[in-house]
Coordinates of N, CA and C and ligand atoms in Angstrom, one line a residue:
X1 N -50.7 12.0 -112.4 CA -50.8 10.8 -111.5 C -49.7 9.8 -111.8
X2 N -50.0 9.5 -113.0 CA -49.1 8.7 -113.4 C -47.4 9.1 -113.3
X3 N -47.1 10.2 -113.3 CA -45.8 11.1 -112.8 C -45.5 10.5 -111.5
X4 N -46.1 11.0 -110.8 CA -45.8 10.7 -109.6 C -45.4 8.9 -108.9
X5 N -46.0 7.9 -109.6 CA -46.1 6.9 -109.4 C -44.5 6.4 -110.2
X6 N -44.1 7.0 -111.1 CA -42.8 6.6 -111.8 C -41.7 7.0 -110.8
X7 N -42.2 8.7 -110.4 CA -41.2 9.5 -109.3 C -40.8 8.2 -108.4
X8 N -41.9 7.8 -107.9 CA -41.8 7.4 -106.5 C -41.0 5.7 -106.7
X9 N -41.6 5.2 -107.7 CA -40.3 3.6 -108.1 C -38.7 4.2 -108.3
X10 N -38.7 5.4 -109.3 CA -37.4 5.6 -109.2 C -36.5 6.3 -107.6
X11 N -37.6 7.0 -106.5 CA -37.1 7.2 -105.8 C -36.3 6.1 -104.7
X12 N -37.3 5.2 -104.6 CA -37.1 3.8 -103.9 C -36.3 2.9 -104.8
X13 N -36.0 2.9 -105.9 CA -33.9 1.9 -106.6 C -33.2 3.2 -106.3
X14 N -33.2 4.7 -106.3 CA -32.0 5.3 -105.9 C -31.9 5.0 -104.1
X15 N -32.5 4.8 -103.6 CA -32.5 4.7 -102.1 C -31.4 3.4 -102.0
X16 N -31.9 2.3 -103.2 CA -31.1 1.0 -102.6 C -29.9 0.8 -103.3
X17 N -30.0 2.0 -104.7 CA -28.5 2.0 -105.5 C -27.6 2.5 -104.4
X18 N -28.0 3.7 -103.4 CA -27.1 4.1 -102.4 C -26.6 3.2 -101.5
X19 N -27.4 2.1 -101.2 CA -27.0 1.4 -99.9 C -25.9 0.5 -101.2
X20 N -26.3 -0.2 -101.9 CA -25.0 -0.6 -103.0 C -23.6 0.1 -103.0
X21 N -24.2 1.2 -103.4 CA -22.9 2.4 -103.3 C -21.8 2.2 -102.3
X22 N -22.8 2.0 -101.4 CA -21.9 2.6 -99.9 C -21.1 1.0 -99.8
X23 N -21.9 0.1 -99.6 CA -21.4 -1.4 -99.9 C -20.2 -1.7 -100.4
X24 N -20.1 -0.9 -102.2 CA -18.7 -1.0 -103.1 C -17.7 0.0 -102.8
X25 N -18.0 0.8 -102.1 CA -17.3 1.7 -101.8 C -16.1 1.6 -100.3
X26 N -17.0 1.0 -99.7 CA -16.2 0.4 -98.5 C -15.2 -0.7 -98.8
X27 N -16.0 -1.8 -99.4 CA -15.1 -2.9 -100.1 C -13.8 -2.2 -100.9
X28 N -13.8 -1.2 -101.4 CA -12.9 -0.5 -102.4 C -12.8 -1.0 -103.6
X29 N -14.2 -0.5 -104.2 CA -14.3 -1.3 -105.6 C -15.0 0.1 -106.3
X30 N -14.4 -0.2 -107.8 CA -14.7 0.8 -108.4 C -15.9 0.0 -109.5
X31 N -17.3 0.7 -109.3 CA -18.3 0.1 -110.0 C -18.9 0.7 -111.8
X32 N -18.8 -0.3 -112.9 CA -19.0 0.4 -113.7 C -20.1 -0.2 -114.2
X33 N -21.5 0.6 -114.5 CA -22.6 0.2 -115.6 C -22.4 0.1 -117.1
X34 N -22.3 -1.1 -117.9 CA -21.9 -1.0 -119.0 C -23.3 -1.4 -120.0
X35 N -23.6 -0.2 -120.6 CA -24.7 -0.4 -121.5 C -24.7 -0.4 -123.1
X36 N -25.9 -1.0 -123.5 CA -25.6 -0.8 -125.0 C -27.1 -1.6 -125.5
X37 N -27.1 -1.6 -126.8 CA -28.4 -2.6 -127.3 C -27.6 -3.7 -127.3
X38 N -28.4 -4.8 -127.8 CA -28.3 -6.6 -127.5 C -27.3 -6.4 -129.4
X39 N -26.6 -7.2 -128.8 CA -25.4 -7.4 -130.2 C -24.7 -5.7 -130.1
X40 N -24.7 -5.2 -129.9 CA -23.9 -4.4 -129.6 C -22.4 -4.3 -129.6
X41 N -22.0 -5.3 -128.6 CA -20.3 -5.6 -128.4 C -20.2 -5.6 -127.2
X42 N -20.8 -5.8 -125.8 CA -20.6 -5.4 -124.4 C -19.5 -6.7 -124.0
X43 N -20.7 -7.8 -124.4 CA -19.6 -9.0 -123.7 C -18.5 -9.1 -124.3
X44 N -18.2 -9.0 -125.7 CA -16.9 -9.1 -126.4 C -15.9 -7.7 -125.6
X45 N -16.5 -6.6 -125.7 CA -15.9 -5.8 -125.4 C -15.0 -6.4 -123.6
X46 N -16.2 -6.7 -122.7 CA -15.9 -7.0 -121.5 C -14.6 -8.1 -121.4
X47 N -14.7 -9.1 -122.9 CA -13.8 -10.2 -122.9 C -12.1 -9.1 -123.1
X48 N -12.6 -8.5 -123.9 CA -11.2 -7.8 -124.4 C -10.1 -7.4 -123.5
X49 N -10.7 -6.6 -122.5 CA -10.8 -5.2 -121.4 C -10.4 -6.4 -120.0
X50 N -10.9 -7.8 -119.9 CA -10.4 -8.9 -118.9 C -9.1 -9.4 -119.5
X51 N -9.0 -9.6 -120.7 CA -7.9 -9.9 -121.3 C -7.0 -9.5 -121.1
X52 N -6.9 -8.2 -121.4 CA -5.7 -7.5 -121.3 C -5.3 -6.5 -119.6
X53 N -6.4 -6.2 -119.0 CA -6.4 -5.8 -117.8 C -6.3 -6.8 -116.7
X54 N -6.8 -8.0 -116.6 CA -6.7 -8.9 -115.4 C -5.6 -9.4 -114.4
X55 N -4.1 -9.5 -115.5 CA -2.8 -9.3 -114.7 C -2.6 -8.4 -113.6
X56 N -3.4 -6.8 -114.0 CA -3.1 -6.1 -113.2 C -4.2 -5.5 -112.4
X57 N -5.7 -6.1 -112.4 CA -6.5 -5.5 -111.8 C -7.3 -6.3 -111.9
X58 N -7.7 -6.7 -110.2 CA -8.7 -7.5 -110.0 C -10.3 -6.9 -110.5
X59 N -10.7 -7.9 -111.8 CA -12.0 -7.5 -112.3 C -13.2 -8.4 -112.0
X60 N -14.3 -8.2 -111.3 CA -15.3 -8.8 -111.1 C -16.5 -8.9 -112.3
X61 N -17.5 -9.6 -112.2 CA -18.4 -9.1 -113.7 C -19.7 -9.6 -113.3
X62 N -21.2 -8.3 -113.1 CA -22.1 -9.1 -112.9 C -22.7 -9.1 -114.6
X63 N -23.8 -10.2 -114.9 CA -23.9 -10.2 -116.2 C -25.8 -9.8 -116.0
X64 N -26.4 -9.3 -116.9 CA -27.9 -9.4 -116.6 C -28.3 -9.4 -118.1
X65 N -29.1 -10.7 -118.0 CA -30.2 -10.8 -119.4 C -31.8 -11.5 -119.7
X66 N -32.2 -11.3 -119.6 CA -33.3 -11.5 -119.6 C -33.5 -13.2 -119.0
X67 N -32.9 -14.0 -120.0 CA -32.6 -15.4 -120.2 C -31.5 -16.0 -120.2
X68 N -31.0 -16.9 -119.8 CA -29.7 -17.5 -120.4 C -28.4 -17.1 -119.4
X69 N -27.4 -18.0 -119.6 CA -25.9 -18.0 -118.9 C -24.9 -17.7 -120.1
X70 N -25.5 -17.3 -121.3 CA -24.3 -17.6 -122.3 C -23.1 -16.7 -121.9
X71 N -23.2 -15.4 -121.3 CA -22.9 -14.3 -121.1 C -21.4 -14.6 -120.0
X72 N -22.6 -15.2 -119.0 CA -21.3 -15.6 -117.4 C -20.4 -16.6 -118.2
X73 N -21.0 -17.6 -118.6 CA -20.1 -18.8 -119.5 C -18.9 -18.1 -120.2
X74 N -18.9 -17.4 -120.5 CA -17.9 -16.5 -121.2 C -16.7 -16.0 -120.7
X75 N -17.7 -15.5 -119.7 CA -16.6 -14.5 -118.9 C -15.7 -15.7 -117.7
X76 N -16.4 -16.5 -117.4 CA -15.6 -17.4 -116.7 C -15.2 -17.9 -117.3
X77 N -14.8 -18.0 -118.3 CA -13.5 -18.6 -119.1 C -12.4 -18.1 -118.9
X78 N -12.8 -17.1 -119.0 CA -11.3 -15.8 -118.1 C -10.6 -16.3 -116.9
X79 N -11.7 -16.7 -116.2 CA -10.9 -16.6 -114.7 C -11.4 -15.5 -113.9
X80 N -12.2 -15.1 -114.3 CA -12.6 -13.7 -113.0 C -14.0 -14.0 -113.2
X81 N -14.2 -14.0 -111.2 CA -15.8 -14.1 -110.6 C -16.6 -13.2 -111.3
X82 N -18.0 -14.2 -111.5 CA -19.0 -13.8 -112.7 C -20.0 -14.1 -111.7
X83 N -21.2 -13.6 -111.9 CA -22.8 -14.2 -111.5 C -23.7 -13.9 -112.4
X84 N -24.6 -14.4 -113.2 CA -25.8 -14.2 -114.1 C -26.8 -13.4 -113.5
X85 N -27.4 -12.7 -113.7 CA -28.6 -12.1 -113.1 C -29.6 -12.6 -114.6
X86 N -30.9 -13.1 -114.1 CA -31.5 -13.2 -115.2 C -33.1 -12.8 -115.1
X87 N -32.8 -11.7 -115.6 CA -34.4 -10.7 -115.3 C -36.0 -11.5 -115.5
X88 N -36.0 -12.5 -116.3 CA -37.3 -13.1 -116.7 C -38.2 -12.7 -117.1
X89 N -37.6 -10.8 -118.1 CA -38.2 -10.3 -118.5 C -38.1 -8.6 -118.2
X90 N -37.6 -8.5 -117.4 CA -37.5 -7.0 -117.4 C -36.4 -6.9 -118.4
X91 N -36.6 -5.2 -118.5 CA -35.7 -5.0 -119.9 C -34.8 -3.9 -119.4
X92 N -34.4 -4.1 -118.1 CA -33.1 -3.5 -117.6 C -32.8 -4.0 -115.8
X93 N -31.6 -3.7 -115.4 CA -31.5 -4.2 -114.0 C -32.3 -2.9 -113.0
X94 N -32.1 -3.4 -112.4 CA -32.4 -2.2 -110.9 C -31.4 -2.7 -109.8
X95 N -32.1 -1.9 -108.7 CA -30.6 -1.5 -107.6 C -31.2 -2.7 -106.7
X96 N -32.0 -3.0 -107.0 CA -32.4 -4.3 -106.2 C -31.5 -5.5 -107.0
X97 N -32.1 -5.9 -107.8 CA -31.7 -7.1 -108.7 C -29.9 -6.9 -107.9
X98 N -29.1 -5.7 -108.1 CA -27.7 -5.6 -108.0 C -27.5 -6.1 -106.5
X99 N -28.2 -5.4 -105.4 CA -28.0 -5.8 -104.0 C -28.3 -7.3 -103.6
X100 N -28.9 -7.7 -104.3 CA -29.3 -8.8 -104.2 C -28.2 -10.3 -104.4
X101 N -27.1 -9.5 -105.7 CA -26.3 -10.7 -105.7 C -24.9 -10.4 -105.4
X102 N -24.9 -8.9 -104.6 CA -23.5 -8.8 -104.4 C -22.8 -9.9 -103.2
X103 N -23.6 -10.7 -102.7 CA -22.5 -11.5 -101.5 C -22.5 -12.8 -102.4
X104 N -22.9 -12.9 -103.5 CA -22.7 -14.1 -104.1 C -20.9 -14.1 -105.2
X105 N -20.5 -12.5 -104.7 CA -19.1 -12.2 -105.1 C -18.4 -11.9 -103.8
X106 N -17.2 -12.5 -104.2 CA -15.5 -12.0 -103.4 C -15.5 -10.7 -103.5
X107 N -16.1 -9.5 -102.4 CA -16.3 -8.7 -102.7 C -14.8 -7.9 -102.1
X108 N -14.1 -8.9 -101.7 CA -12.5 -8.2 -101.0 C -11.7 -8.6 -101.7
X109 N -11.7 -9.1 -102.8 CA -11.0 -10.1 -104.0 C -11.1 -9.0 -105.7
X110 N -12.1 -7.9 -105.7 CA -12.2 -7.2 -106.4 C -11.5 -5.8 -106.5
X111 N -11.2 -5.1 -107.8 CA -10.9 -3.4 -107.6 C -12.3 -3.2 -108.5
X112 N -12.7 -3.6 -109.1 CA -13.1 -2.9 -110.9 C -14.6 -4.0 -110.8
X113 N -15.6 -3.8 -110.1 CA -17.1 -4.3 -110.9 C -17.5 -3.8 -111.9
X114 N -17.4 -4.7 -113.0 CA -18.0 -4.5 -114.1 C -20.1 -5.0 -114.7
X115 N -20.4 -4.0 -114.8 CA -22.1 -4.8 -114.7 C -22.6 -4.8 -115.8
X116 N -22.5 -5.8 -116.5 CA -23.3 -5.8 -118.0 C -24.6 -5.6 -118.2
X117 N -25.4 -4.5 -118.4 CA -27.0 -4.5 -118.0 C -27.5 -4.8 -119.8
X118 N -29.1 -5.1 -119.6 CA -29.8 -6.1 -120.0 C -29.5 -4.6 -121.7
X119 N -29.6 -5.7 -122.7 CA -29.5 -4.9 -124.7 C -30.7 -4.3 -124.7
X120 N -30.3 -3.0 -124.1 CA -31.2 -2.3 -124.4 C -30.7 -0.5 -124.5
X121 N -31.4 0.3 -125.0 CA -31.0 1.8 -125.3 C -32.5 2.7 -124.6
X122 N -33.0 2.2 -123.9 CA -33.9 3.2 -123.2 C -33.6 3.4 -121.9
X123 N -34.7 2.0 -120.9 CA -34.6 2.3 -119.5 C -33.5 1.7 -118.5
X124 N -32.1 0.8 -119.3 CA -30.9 1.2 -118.4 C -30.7 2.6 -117.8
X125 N -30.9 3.6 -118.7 CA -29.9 4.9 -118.2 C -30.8 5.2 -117.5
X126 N -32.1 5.1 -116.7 CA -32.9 5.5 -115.6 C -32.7 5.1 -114.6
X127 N -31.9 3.7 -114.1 CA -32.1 2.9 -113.1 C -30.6 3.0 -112.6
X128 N -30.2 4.0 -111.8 CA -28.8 3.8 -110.8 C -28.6 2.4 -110.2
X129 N -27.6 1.8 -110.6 CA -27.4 0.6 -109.8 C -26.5 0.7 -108.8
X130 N -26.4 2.2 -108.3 CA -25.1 2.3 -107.1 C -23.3 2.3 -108.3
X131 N -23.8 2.7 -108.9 CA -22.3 2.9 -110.3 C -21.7 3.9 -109.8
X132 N -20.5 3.9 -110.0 CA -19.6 5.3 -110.2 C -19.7 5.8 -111.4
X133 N -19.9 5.3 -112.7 CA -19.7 5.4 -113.7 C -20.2 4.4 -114.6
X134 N -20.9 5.4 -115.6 CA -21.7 4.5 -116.8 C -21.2 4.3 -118.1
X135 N -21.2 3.8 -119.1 CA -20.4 3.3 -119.6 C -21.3 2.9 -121.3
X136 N -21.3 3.4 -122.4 CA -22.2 2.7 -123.5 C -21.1 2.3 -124.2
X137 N -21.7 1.0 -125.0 CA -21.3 0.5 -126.2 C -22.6 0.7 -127.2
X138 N -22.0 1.5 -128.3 CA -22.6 1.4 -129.9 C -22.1 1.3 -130.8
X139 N -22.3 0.1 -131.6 CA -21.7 -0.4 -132.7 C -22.2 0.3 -134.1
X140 N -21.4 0.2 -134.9 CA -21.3 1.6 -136.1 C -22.6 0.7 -136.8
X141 N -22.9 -0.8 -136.7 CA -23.7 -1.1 -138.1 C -25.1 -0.7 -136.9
X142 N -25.7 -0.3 -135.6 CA -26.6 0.2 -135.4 C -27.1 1.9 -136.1
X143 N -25.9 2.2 -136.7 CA -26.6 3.5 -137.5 C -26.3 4.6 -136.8
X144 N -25.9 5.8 -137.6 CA -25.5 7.0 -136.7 C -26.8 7.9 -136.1
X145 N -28.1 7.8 -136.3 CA -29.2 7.6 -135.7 C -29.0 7.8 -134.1
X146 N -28.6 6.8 -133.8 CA -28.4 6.6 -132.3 C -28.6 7.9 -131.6
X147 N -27.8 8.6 -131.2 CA -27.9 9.6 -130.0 C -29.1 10.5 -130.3
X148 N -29.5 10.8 -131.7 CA -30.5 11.9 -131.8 C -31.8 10.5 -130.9
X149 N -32.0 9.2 -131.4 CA -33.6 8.6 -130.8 C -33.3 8.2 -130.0
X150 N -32.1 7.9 -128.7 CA -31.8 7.4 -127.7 C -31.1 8.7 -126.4
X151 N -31.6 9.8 -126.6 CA -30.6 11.3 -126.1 C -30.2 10.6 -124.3
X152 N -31.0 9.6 -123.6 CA -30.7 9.6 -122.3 C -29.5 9.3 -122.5
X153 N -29.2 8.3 -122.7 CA -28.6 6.7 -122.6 C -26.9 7.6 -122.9
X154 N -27.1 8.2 -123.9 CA -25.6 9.0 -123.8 C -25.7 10.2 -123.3
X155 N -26.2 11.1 -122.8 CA -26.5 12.2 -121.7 C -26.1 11.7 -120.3
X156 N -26.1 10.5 -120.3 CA -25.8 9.8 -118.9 C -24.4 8.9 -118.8
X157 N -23.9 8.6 -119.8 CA -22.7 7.9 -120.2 C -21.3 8.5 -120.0
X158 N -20.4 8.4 -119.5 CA -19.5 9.2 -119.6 C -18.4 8.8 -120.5
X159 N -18.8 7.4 -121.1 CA -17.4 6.9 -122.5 C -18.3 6.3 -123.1
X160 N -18.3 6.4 -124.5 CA -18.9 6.2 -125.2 C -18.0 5.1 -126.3
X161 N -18.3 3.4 -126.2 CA -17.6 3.1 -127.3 C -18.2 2.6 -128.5
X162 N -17.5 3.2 -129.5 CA -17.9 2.7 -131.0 C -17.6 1.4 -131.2
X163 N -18.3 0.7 -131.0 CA -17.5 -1.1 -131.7 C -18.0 -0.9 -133.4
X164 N -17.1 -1.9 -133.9 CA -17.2 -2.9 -134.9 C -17.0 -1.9 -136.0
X165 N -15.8 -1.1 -135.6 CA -14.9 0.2 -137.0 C -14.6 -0.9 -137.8
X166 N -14.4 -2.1 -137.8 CA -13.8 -3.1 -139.0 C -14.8 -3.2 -140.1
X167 N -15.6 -3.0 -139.9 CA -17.3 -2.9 -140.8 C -17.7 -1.6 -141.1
X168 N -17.1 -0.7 -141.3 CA -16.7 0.8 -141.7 C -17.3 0.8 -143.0
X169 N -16.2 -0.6 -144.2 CA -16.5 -0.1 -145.5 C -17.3 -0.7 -146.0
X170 N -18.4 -1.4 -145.3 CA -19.8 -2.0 -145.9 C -20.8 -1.3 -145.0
X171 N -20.7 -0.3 -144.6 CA -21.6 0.4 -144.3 C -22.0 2.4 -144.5
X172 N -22.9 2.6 -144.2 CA -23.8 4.0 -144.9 C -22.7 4.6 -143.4
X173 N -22.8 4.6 -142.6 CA -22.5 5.1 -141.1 C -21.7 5.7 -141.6
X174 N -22.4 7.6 -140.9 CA -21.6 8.4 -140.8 C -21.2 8.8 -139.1
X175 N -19.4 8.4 -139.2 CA -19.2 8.5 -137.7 C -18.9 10.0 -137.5
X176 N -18.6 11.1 -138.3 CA -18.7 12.5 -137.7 C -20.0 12.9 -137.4
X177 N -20.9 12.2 -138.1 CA -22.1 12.8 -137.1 C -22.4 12.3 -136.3
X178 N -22.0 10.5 -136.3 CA -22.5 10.0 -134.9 C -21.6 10.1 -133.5
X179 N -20.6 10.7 -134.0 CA -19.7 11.3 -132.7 C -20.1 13.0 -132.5
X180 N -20.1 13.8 -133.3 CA -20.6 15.0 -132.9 C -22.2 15.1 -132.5
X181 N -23.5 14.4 -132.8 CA -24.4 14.4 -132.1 C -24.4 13.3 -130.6
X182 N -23.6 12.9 -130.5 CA -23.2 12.5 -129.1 C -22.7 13.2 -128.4
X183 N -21.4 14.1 -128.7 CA -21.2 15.5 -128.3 C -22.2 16.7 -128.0
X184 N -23.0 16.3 -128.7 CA -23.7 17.6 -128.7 C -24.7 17.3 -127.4
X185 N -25.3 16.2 -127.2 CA -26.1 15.9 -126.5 C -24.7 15.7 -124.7
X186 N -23.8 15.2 -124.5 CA -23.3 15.3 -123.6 C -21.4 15.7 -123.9
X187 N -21.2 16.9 -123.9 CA -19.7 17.5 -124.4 C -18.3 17.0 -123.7
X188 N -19.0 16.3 -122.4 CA -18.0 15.5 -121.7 C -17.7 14.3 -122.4
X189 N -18.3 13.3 -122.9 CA -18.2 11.5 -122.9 C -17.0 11.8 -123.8
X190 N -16.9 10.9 -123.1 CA -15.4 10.2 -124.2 C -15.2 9.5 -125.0
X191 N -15.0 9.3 -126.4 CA -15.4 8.5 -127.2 C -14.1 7.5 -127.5
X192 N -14.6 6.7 -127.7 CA -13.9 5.7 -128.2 C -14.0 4.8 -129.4
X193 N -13.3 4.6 -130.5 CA -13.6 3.8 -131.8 C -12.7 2.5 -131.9
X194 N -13.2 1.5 -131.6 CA -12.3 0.0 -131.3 C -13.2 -1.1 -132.3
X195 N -12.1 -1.7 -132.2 CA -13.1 -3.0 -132.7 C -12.5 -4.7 -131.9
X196 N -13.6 -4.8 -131.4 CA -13.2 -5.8 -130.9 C -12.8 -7.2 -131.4
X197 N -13.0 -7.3 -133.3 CA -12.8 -8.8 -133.7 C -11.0 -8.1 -134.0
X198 N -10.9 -6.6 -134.6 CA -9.7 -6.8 -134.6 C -8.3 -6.2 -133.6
X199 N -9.6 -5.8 -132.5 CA -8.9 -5.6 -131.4 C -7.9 -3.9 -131.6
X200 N -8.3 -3.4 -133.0 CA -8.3 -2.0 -133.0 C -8.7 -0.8 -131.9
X201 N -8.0 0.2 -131.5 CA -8.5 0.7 -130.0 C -8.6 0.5 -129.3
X202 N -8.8 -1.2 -128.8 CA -8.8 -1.4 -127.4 C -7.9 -1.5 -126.4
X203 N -6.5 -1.3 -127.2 CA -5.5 -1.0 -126.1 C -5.8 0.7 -125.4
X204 N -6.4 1.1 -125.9 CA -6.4 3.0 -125.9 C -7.4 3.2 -125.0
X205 N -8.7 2.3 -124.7 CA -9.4 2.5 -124.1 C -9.2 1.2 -122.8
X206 N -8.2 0.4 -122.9 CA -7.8 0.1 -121.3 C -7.3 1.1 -120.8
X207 N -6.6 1.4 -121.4 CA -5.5 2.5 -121.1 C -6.2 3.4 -120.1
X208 N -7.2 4.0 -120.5 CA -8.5 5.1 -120.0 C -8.5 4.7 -118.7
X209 N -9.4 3.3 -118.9 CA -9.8 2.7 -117.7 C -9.2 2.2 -116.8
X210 N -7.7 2.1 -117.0 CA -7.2 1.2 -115.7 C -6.7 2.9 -115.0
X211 N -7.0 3.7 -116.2 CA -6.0 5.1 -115.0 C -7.7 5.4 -114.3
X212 N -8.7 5.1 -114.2 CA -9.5 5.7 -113.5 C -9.7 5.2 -112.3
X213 N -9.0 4.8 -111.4 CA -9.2 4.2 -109.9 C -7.6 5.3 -109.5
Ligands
MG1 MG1 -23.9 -9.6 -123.6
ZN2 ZN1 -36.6 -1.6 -118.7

């Protein structure tokens, strides 16, 4: 019973992720779900990736957290349209929450939505927000652990990035295993090892990203 009642919420956000879909798709925007746990690296990462990409590609950014604007505040520093989504407690977005604030963006002013969803490693990777593509950040001091207790969240990911390699030599993290059980669990993702305080990798993984449109 209880199966069926989950079936049927997830069937009704894939119904409205599609009408999203079809939305960003017309507009000619390429939509990316960016997940990870809370401290992670998403917004730093997001700052990096506007940095260095924005000359050449209009980037939009929705932000979603539980609480708080610290996140939009940030990114509009940049200069590229931001809106807060603030759950008031859910512990990931849905395709509602997303439809909901897409006219509050220049949606003919965009190539690249970027969607920061809420720090978490479980029920993001269940909830289609109408994405082309999903997107994790895990940082090395979360522990190479990760993909063995979290198998959706990178089964569903198609890049996978490592933040915070600058903290390598004060830490136990072993990244061969935490890159080959991420492999193991999805053989496609792409991995990536950057650091965003020293800005290590991140030219390598714009690089990725600006060729995927
Ligand atoms: Mg954030
Ligand atoms: Zn949740």
């Amino acid at each position: 019973m209880n199966i069926k009642v989950v079936t049927k919420i997830l069937d009704a956000n894939d119904r409205i992720a599609d009408t999203n879909r079809r939305k960003l798709k017309a507009a000619g925007i390429y939509t990316i779900n960016l997940m990870g746990a809370p401290g992670a690296g998403k917004t730093s990462l997001l700052e990096c990736v506007i940095g260095r990409l924005k000359s050449g590609l209009r980037i939009g950014v929705i932000e979603g957290d539980i609480a708080g604007t610290d996140d939009a505040r940030r990114i509009a520093l940049h200069g590229v349209p931001v809106v807060q989504i603030n759950t008031g407690g859910a512990c990931h977005l849905d395709a509602n929450m997303i439809g909901s604030v897409l006219d509050s963006l220049p949606l003919a002013e965009i190539d690249v939505l970027i969607i920061e969803n809420v720090g978490n490693l479980v029920c993001p990777a269940e909830f289609s927000l109408g994405e082309d593509m999903k997107i994790m950040v895990s940082s090395i001091t979360e522990g190479h652990d990760k993909p063995c207790k979290y198998p959706l969240m990178f089964q569903k990911s198609s890049a996978l990035i490592l933040n915070k390699t600058d903290l390598l030599p004060y830490m136990n993290t072993d990244m061969g295993k935490f890159k080959a059980d991420a492999l193991s669990l999805n053989p496609k993702i792409k991995i990536f090892e950057v650091s965003c305080k020293t800005q290590d990798g991140v030219g390598e993984f714009c690089d990725w990203l600006s060729g995927l449109r």
